[in-house]
Coordinates of C-alpha atoms in Angstrom, one line a residue:
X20 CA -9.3 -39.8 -8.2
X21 CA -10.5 -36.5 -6.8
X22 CA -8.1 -34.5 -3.9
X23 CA -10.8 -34.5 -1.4
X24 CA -8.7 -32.0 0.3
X25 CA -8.1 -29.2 -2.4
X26 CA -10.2 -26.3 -1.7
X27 CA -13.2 -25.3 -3.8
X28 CA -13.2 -22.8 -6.2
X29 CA -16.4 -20.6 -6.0
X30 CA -18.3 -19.1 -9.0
X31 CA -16.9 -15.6 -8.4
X32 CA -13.5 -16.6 -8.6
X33 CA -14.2 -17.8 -12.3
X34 CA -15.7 -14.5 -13.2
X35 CA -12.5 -13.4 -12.0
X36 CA -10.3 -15.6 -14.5
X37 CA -12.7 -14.6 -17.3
X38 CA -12.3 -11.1 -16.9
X39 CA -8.3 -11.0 -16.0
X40 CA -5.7 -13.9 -15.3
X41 CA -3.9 -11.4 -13.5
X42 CA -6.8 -10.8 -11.2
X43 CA -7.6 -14.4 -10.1
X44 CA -4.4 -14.9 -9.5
X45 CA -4.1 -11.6 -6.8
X46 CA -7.6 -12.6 -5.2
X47 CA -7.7 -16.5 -5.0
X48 CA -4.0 -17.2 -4.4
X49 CA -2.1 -14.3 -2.6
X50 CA -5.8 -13.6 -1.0
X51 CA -5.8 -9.6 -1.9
X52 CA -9.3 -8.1 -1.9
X53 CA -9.7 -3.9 -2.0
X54 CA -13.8 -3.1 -1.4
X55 CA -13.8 0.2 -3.6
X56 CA -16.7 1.9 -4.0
X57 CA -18.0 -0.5 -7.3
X58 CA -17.4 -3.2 -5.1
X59 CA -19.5 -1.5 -1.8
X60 CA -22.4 -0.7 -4.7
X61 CA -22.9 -4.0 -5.6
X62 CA -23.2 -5.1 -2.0
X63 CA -25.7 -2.2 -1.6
X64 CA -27.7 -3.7 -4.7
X65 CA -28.2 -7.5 -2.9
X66 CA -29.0 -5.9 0.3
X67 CA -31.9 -4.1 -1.5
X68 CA -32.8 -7.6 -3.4
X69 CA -32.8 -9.2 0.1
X70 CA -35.0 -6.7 1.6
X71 CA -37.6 -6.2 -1.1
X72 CA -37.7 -10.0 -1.0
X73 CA -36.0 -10.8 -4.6
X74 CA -33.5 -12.7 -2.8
X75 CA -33.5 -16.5 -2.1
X76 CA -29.9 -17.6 -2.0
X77 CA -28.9 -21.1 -2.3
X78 CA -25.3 -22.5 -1.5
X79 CA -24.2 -25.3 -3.4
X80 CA -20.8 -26.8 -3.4
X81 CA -19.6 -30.2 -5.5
X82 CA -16.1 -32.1 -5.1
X83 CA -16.1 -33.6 -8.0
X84 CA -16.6 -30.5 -10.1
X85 CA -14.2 -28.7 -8.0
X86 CA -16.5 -25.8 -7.1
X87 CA -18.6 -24.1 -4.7
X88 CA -21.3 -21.6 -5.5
X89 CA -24.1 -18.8 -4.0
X90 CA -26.9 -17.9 -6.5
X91 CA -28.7 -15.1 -6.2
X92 CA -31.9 -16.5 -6.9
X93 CA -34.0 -19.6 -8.1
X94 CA -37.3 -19.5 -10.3
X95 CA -39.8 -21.7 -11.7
X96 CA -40.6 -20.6 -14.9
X97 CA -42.8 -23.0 -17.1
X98 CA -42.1 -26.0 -14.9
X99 CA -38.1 -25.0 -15.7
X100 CA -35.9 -24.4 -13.1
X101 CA -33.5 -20.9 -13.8
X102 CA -31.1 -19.5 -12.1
X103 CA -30.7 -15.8 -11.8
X104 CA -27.9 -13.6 -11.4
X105 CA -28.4 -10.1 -10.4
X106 CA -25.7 -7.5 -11.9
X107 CA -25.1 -3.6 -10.9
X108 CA -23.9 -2.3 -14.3
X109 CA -24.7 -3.0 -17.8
X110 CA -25.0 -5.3 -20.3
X111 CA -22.6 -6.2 -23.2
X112 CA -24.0 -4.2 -26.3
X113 CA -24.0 -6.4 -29.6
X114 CA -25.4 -6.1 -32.9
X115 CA -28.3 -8.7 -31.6
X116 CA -28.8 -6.7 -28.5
X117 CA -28.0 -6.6 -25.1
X118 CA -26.3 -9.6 -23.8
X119 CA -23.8 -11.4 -21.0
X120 CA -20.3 -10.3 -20.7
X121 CA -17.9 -13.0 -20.8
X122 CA -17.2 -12.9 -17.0
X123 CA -20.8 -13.3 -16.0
X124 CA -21.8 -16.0 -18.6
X125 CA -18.8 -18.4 -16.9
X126 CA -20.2 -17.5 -13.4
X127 CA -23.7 -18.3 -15.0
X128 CA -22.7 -21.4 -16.4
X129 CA -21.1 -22.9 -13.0
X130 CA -24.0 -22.2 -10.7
X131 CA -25.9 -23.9 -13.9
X132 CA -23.8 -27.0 -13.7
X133 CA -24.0 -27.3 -9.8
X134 CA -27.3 -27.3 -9.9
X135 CA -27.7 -29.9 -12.3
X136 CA -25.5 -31.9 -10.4
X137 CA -27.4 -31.2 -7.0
X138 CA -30.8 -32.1 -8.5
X139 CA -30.3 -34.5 -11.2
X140 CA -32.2 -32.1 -13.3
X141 CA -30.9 -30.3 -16.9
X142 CA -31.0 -26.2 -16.5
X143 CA -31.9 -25.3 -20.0
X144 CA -31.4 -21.4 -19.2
X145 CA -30.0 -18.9 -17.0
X146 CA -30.5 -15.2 -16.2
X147 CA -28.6 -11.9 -15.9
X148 CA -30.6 -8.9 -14.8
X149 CA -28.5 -5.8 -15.4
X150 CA -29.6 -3.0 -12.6
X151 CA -28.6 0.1 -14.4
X152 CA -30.2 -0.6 -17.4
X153 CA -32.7 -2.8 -16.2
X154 CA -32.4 -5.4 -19.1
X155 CA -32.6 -9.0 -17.9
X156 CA -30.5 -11.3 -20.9
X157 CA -31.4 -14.9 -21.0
X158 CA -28.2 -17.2 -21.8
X159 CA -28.9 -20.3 -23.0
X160 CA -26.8 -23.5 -20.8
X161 CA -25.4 -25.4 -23.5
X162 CA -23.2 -28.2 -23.8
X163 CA -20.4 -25.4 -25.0
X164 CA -21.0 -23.6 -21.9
X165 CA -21.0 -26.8 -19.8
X166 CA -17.7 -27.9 -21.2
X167 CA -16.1 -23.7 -20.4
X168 CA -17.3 -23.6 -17.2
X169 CA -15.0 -27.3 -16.7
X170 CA -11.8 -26.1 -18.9
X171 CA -12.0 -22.7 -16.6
X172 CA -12.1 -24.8 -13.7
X173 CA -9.1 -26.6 -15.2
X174 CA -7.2 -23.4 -16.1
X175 CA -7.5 -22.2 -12.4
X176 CA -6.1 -25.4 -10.7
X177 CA -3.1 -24.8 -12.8
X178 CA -2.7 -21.2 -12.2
X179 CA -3.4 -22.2 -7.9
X180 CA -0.2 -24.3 -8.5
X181 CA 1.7 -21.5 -9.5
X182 CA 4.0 -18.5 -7.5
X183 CA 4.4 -16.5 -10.4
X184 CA 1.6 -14.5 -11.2
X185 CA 0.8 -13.8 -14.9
X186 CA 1.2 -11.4 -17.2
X187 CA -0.6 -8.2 -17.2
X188 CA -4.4 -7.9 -19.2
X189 CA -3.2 -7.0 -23.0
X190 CA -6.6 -5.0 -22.6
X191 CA -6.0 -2.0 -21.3
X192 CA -9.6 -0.8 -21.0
X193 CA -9.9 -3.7 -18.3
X194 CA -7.8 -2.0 -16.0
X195 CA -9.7 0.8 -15.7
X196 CA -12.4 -1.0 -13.4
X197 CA -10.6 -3.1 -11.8
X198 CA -10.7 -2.7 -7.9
X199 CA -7.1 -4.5 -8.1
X200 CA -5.4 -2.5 -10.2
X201 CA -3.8 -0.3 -6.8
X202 CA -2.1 -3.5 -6.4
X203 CA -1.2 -4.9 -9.9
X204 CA -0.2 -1.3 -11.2
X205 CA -0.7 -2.4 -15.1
X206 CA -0.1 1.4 -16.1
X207 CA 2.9 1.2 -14.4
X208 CA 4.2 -1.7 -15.8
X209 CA 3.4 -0.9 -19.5
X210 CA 5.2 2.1 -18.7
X211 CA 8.5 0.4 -17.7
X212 CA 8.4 -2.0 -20.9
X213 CA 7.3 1.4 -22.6
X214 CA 9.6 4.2 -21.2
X215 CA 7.6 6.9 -24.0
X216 CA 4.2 6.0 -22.6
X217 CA 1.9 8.4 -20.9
X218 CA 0.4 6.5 -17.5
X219 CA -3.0 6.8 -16.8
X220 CA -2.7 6.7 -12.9
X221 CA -5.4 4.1 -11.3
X222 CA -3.2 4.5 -8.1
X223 CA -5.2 6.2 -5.3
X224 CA -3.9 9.6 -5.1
X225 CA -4.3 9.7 -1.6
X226 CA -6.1 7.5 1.7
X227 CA -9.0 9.2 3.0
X228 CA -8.7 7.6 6.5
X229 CA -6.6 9.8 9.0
X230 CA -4.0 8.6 11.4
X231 CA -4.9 8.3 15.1
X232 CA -2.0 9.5 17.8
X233 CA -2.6 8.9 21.1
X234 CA -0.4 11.4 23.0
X235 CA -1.7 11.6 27.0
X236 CA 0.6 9.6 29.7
X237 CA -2.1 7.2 30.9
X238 CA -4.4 7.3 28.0
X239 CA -6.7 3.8 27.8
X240 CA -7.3 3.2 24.0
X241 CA -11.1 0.6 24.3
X242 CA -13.6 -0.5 21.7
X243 CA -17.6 0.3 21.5
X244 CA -18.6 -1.0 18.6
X245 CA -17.1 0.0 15.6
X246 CA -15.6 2.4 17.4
X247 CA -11.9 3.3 19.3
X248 CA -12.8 4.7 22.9
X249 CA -10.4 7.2 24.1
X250 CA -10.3 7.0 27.7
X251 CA -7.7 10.0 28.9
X252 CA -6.5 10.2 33.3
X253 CA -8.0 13.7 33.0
X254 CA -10.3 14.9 30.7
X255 CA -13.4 13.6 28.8
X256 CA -13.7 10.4 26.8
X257 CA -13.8 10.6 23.0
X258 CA -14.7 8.1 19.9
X259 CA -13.5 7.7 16.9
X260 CA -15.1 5.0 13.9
X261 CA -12.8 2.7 12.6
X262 CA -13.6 3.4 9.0
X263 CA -12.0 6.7 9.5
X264 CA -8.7 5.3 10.8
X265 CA -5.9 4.4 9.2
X266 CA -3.1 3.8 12.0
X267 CA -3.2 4.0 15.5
X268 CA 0.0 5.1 17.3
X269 CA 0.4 5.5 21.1
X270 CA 3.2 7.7 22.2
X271 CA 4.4 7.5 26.2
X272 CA 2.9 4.8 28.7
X273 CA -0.8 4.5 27.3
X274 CA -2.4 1.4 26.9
X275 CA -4.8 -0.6 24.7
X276 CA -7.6 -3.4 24.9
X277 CA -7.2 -6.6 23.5
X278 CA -10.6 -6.5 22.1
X279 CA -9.6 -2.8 20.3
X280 CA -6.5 -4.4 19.1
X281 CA -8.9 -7.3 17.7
X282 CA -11.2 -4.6 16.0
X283 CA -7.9 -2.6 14.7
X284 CA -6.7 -6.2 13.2
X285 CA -10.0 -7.0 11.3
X286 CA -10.3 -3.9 10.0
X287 CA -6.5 -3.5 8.6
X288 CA -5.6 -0.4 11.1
X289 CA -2.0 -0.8 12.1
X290 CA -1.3 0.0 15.9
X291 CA 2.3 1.6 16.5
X292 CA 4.3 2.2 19.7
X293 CA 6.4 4.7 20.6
X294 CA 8.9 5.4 23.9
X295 CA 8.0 8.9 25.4
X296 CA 11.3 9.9 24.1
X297 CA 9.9 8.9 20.7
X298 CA 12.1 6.1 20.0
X299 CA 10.0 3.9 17.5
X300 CA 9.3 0.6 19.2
X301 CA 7.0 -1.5 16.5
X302 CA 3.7 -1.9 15.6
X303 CA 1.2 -5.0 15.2
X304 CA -1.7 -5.8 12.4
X305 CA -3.6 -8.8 12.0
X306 CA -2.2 -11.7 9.9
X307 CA -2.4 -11.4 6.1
X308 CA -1.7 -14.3 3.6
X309 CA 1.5 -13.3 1.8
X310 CA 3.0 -16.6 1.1
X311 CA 3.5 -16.3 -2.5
X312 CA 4.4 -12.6 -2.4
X313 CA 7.4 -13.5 0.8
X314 CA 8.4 -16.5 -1.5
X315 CA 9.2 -14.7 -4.4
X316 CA 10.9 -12.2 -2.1
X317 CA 13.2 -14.6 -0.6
X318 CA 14.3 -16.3 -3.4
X319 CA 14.7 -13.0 -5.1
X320 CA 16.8 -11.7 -2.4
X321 CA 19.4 -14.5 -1.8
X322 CA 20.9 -13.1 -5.2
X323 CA 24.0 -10.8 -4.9
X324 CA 23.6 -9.2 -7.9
X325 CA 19.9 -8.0 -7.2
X326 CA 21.0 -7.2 -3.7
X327 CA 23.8 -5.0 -5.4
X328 CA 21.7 -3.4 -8.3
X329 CA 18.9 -2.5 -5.9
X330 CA 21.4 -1.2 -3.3
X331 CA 23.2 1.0 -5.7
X332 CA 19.8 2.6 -7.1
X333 CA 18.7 2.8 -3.3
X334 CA 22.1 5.4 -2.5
X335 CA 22.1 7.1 -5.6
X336 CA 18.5 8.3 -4.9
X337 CA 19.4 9.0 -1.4
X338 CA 22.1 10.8 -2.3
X339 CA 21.0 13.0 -5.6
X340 CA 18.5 14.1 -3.1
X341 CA 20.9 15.2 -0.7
X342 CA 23.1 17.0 -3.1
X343 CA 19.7 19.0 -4.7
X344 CA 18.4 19.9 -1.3
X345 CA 21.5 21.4 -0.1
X346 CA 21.7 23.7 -4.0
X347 CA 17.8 24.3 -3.5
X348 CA 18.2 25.3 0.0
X349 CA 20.7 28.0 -1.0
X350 CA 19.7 28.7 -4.3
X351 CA 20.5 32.6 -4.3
X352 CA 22.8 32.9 -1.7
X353 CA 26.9 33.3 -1.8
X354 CA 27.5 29.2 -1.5
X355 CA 31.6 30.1 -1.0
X356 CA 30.6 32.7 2.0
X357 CA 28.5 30.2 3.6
X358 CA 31.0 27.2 3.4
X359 CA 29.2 25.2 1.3
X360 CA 31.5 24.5 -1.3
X361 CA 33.8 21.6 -0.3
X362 CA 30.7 19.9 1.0
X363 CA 29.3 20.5 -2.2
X364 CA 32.6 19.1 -3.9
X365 CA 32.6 16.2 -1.4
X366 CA 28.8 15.0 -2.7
X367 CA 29.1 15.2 -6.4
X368 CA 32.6 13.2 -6.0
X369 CA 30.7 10.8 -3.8
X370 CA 27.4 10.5 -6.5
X371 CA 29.9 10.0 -9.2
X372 CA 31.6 6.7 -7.9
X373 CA 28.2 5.0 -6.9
X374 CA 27.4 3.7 -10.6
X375 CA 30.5 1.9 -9.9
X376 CA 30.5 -0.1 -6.9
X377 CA 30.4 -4.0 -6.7
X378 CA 29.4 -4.4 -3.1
X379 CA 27.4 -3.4 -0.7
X380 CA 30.2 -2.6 1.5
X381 CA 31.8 -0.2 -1.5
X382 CA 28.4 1.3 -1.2
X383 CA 28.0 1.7 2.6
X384 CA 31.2 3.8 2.6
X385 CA 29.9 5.9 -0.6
X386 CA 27.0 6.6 1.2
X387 CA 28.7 7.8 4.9
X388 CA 31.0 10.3 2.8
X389 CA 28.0 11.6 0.8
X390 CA 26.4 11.8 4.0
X391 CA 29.3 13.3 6.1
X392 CA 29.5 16.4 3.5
X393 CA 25.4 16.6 4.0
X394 CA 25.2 17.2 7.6
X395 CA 28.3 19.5 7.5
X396 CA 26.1 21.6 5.4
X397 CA 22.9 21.7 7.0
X398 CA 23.8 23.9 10.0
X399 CA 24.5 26.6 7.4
X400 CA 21.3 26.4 5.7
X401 CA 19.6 27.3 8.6
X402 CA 19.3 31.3 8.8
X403 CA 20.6 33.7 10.8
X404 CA 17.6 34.9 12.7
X405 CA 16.9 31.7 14.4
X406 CA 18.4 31.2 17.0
X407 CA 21.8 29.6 17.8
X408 CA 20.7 27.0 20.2
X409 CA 18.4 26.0 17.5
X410 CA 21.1 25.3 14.8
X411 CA 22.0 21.2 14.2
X412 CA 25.9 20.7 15.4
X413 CA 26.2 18.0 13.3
X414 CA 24.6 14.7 13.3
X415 CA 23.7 13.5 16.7
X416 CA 21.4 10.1 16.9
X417 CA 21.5 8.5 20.5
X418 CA 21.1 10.8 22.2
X419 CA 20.0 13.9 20.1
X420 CA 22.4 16.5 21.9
X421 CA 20.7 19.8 20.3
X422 CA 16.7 20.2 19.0
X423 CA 17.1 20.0 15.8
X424 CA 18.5 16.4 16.0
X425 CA 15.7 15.8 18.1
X426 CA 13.4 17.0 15.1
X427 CA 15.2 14.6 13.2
X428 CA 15.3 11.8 15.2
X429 CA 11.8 12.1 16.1
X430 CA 10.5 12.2 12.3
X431 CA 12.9 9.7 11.3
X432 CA 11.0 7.2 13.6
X433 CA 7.5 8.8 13.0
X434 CA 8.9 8.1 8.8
X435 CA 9.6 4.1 10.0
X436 CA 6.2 3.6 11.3
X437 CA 5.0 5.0 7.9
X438 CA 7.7 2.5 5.7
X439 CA 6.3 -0.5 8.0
X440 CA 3.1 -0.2 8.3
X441 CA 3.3 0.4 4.2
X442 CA 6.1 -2.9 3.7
X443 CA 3.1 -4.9 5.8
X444 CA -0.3 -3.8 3.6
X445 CA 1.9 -4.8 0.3
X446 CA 2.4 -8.2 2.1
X447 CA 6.7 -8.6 2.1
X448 CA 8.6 -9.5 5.0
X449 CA 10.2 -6.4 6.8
X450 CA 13.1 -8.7 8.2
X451 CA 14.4 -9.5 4.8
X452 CA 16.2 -6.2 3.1
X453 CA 18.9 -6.1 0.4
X454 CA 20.9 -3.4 1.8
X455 CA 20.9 -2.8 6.0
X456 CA 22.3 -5.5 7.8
X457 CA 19.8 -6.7 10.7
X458 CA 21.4 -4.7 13.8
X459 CA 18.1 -3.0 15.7
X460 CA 14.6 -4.2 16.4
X461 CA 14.1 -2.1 13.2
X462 CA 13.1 -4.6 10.1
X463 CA 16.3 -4.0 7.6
X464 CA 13.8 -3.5 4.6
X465 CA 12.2 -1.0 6.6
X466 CA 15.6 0.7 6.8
X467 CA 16.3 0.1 2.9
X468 CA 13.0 2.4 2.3
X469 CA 13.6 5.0 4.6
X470 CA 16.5 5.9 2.6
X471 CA 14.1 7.6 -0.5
X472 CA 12.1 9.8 1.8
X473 CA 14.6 11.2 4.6
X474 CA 15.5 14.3 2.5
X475 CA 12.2 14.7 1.6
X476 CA 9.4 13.9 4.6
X477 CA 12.1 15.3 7.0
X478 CA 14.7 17.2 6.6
X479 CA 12.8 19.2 4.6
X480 CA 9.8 20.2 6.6
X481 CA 12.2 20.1 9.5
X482 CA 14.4 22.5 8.1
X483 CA 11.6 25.1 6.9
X484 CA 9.8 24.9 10.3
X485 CA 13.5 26.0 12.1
X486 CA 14.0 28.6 9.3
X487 CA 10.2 29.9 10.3
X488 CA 10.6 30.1 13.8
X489 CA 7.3 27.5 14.4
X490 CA 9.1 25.7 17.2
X491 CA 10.1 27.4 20.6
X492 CA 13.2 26.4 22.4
X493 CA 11.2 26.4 26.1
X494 CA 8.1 25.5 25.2
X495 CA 8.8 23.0 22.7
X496 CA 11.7 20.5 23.7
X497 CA 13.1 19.2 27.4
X498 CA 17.3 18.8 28.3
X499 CA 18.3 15.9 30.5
X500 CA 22.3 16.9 30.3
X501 CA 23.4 16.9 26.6
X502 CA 20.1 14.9 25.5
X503 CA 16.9 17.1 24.2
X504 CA 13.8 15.4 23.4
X505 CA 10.4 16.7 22.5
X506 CA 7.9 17.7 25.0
X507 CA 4.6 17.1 24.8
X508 CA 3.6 20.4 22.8
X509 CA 6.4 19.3 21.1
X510 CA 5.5 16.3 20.1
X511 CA 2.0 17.3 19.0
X512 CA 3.5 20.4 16.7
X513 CA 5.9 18.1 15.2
X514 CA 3.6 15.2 14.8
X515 CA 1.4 17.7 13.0
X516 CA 4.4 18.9 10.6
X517 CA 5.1 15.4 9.5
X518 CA 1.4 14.1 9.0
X519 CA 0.9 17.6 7.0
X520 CA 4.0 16.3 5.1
X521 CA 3.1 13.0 4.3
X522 CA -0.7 14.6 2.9
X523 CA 1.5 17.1 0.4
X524 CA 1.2 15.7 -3.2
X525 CA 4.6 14.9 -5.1
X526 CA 4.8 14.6 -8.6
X527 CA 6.3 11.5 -9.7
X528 CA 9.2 12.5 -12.0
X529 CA 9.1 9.1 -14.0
X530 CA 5.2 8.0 -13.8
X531 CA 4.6 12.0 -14.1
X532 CA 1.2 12.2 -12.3
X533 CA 0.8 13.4 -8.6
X534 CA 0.1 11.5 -4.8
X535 CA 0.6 12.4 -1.9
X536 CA 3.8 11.1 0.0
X537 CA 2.3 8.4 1.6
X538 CA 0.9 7.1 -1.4
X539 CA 4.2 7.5 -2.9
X540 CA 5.8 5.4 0.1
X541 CA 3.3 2.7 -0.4
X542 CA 3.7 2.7 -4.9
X543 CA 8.0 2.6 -4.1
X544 CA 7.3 -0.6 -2.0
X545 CA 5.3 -1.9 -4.7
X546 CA 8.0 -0.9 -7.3
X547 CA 10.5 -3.1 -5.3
X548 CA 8.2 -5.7 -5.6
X549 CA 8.2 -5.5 -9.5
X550 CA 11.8 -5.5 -9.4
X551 CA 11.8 -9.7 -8.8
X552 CA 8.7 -10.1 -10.4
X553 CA 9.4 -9.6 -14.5
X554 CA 8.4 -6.2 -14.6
X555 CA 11.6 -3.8 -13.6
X556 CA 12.8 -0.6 -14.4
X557 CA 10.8 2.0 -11.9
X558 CA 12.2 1.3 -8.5
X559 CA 14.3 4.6 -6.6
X560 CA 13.6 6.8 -9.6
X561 CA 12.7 9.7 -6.7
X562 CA 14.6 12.7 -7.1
X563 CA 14.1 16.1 -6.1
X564 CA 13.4 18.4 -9.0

């Protein structure tokens, strides 16, 4: 008996199971879909079809065969009935000629078999017309065709049952053109099986959208269209297009429309808060369907030893980095006349025990002593010109009690909004972390992942804009008794220092090719994710050269 409740499989998703397991999998169960620019072309081609009036689609849908279909068009050709199938690229080159790929022949087939269940009538033939070469192939429907299209259908009810996903492609040339591969990183996981293999990186190098701050008190964030209206107290109003956002944060007491925050959640911009002192407060993004991807999480993450083995690579990165800023930061200079050397002592003893630890809790105090001897060294990186009121005392959180704690404060949480909004497009749940314990509205994973890029997306520009003299004592903080905060030129200059940050490429020291930090906080979370998913071995392998 039929499940008159399962949901239909369209034609599409069994051109993706022809072409990659992998990829059905990401697109039809975990619902993951990345429009890159092969993707936006091939729209562009059926909008052309549909306005030069070679476009007749037809919907069909059958329970019984478990499917659901849209052809592209429908022809009478010698009193036969064909179905045609409109393609951007090329052809499959054989010794016969031109012909299907595999992928397109399945899709093919199933629009074939709905249609002959629909009208009772046998479709003897189907067509593929390949745009770039402008070769139409004519694919005979046969019973051997009929009979793949139904074992495909088979193969992807079992695979829907499933919260593993398979195995990467064996065929490497596959991944090449797949719009996916950002997510499944198959280079990546050939090179942890493979530790000798050089990575082809199909990981975006960078996100051409820009971030969006909102800094005026007052500030009314609206739609128009596709479009963020920028309505200020004082001042004119500005647009911006969606497509060219990325996030939207509001600093202070400004204010957005429900129907903005609608257009910001189709459109996959995350919208983040902050307090006008710049305490982080959270952010919001439409809903996403990350069941599989939280379950495997869960699960993964109620096991001690996983919690443990991720923890301790999680310090030791934190920490290496620590240790080679402070050496790179006085890199020839007299490191016993500026103090540095217990501190220096204190770290390396600290790194050295972490291989060793059992516990989180062993770890948690590893960390605080590696950290203690850090931020006793910082002040005397800082050089002598600047001046003294400028120099960190220490490390001072709630409330910063000298500027440049409120430099680090500030990008810490500027650095959280990043790690979210990143923990949220890879679909995991922010609440569930394997190191911090839940004890802020901060998500403890969130807090896990800040730990790789302190050193570097803070303290270091941080430190080098003090060094440089960019930031002005009166212009560019405000004193409330021992608290300093940012002002509002503040703000905007260091906002500015950490988005420039986050746009600097980094060479990856394991996958050895280049992004730009915020790629590389998106690829660690996706690391993580391989870490409880079969394919280990590149998680926290950051370290400064």
């Amino acid at each position: 008996m039929e499940d008159s409740h399962r949901p239909l499989l369209s034609a599409m998703a069994l051109h993706a199971l022809a072409y990659c397991e992998r990829l059905f999998y990401l697109e039809e169960v975990e619902r993951i879909r990345i429009a890159d620019d092969r993707v936006y072309a091939g729209r562009r081609l059926h909008e052309s079809l549909e306005e030069d009036g070679e476009w007749s689609q037809h919907v069909l849908e059958s329970a019984e065969l478990g499917l659901r279909g849209k052809v592209d068009a429908l022809r009478r050709r010698d009193g036969r009935l064909i179905p045609y199938e409109h393609k951007r690229g090329l052809p499959l080159h054989q010794e016969e000629g031109p012909s299907a790929w595999p992928s397109d022949r399945l899709q093919l087939g199933a629009y074939a078999v709905l249609l002959e269940e629909a009208l009772q009538e046998e479709i003897p033939e189907g067509r593929v017309r390949y745009h770039a070469a402008n070769t139409l192939v004519k694919l005979p429907i046969d019973a051997k065709l009929r009979e793949e299209v139904r074992a495909a259908v088979h193969r992807a009810e079992e695979l829907r049952c499933r919260t593993e996903r398979p195995a990467i492609t064996d065929n490497e040339r596959l991944c090449v053109r797949c719009s996916l591969a950002p997510v499944c990183l198959p280079e990546e996981t050939r090179k942890s099986q493979d530790p000798k293999r050089e990575v082809t990186r199909l990981f975006p190098g960078d996100d051409d959208r820009q971030p969006l701050h909102v800094l005026g008190h007052g500030t009314r964030v609206g739609r128009r269209g596709y479009e963020l209206k920028l309505e200020p107290l004082e001042g004119d109003i500005t647009t911006e297009p969606i497509r060219r956002i990325r996030s939207v944060t509001l600093h202070g007491y400004s204010s957005m429309s429900a129907q903005a925050l609608d257009l910001c959640a189709r459109q996959g911009v995350a919208v983040h808060w902050f307090r006008p002192g710049g305490q982080y407060v959270g952010s919001f993004s439409g809903e996403d369907a990350a069941v599989q991807r939280r379950i495997r999480q869960y699960e993964a993450l109620r096991q001690t030893g996983l919690r443990v083995r991720l923890a301790r690579l999680l310090v030791a990165s934190k920490a290496e980095q620590q240790l080679r800023f402070v050496l790179r930061s006085s890199r020839g200079r007299d490191r016993t006349s500026l103090g540095l050397d217990d501190s220096i002592k204190q770290m390396r003893t600290g790194i050295s025990s972490i291989s060793r630890a059992t516990d989180t809790e062993t770890l948690l105090g590893l960390e605080g002593w590696v950290a203690k001897a850090y931020f006793s060294a910082l002040p005397k990186l800082v050089v002598e010109r600047v001046p003294f009121e400028m120099h960190p005392k220490g490390r001072s959180r709630r409330p910063p009690k000298d500027p440049f704690n409120a430099l680090l404060s500030f990008g810490y949480g500027m650095l959280l909004r990043e790690v979210v909004q990143s923990i949220r497009s890879v679909g995991l749940d922010g609440a569930f972390g394997f190191y911090h314990q839940p004890r802020s509205s901060a998500p403890p994973l969130a807090l896990d992942l800040i730990e790789l890029f302190r050193v570097t997306c803070v303290d270091m520009p941080v430190l080098a804009a003090v060094n440089r003299g960019h930031f002005d004592l009166e212009k560019h903080f405000e004193q409330a008794g021992e608290q300093f905060w940012l002002s509002k030129d503040g703000r905007r200059k260091a906002i500015a220092l950490f988005e420039q940050r986050l746009a600097d490429r980094w060479r990856h020291p394991v996958l050895e090719y280049s992004l730009s930090y915020r790629r590389a906080i998106e690829l660690e979370v996706r690391l993580l994710e391989k870490e409880w998913s079969g394919e280990a071995g590149l998680f926290a392998r950051m370290r400064l050269r």
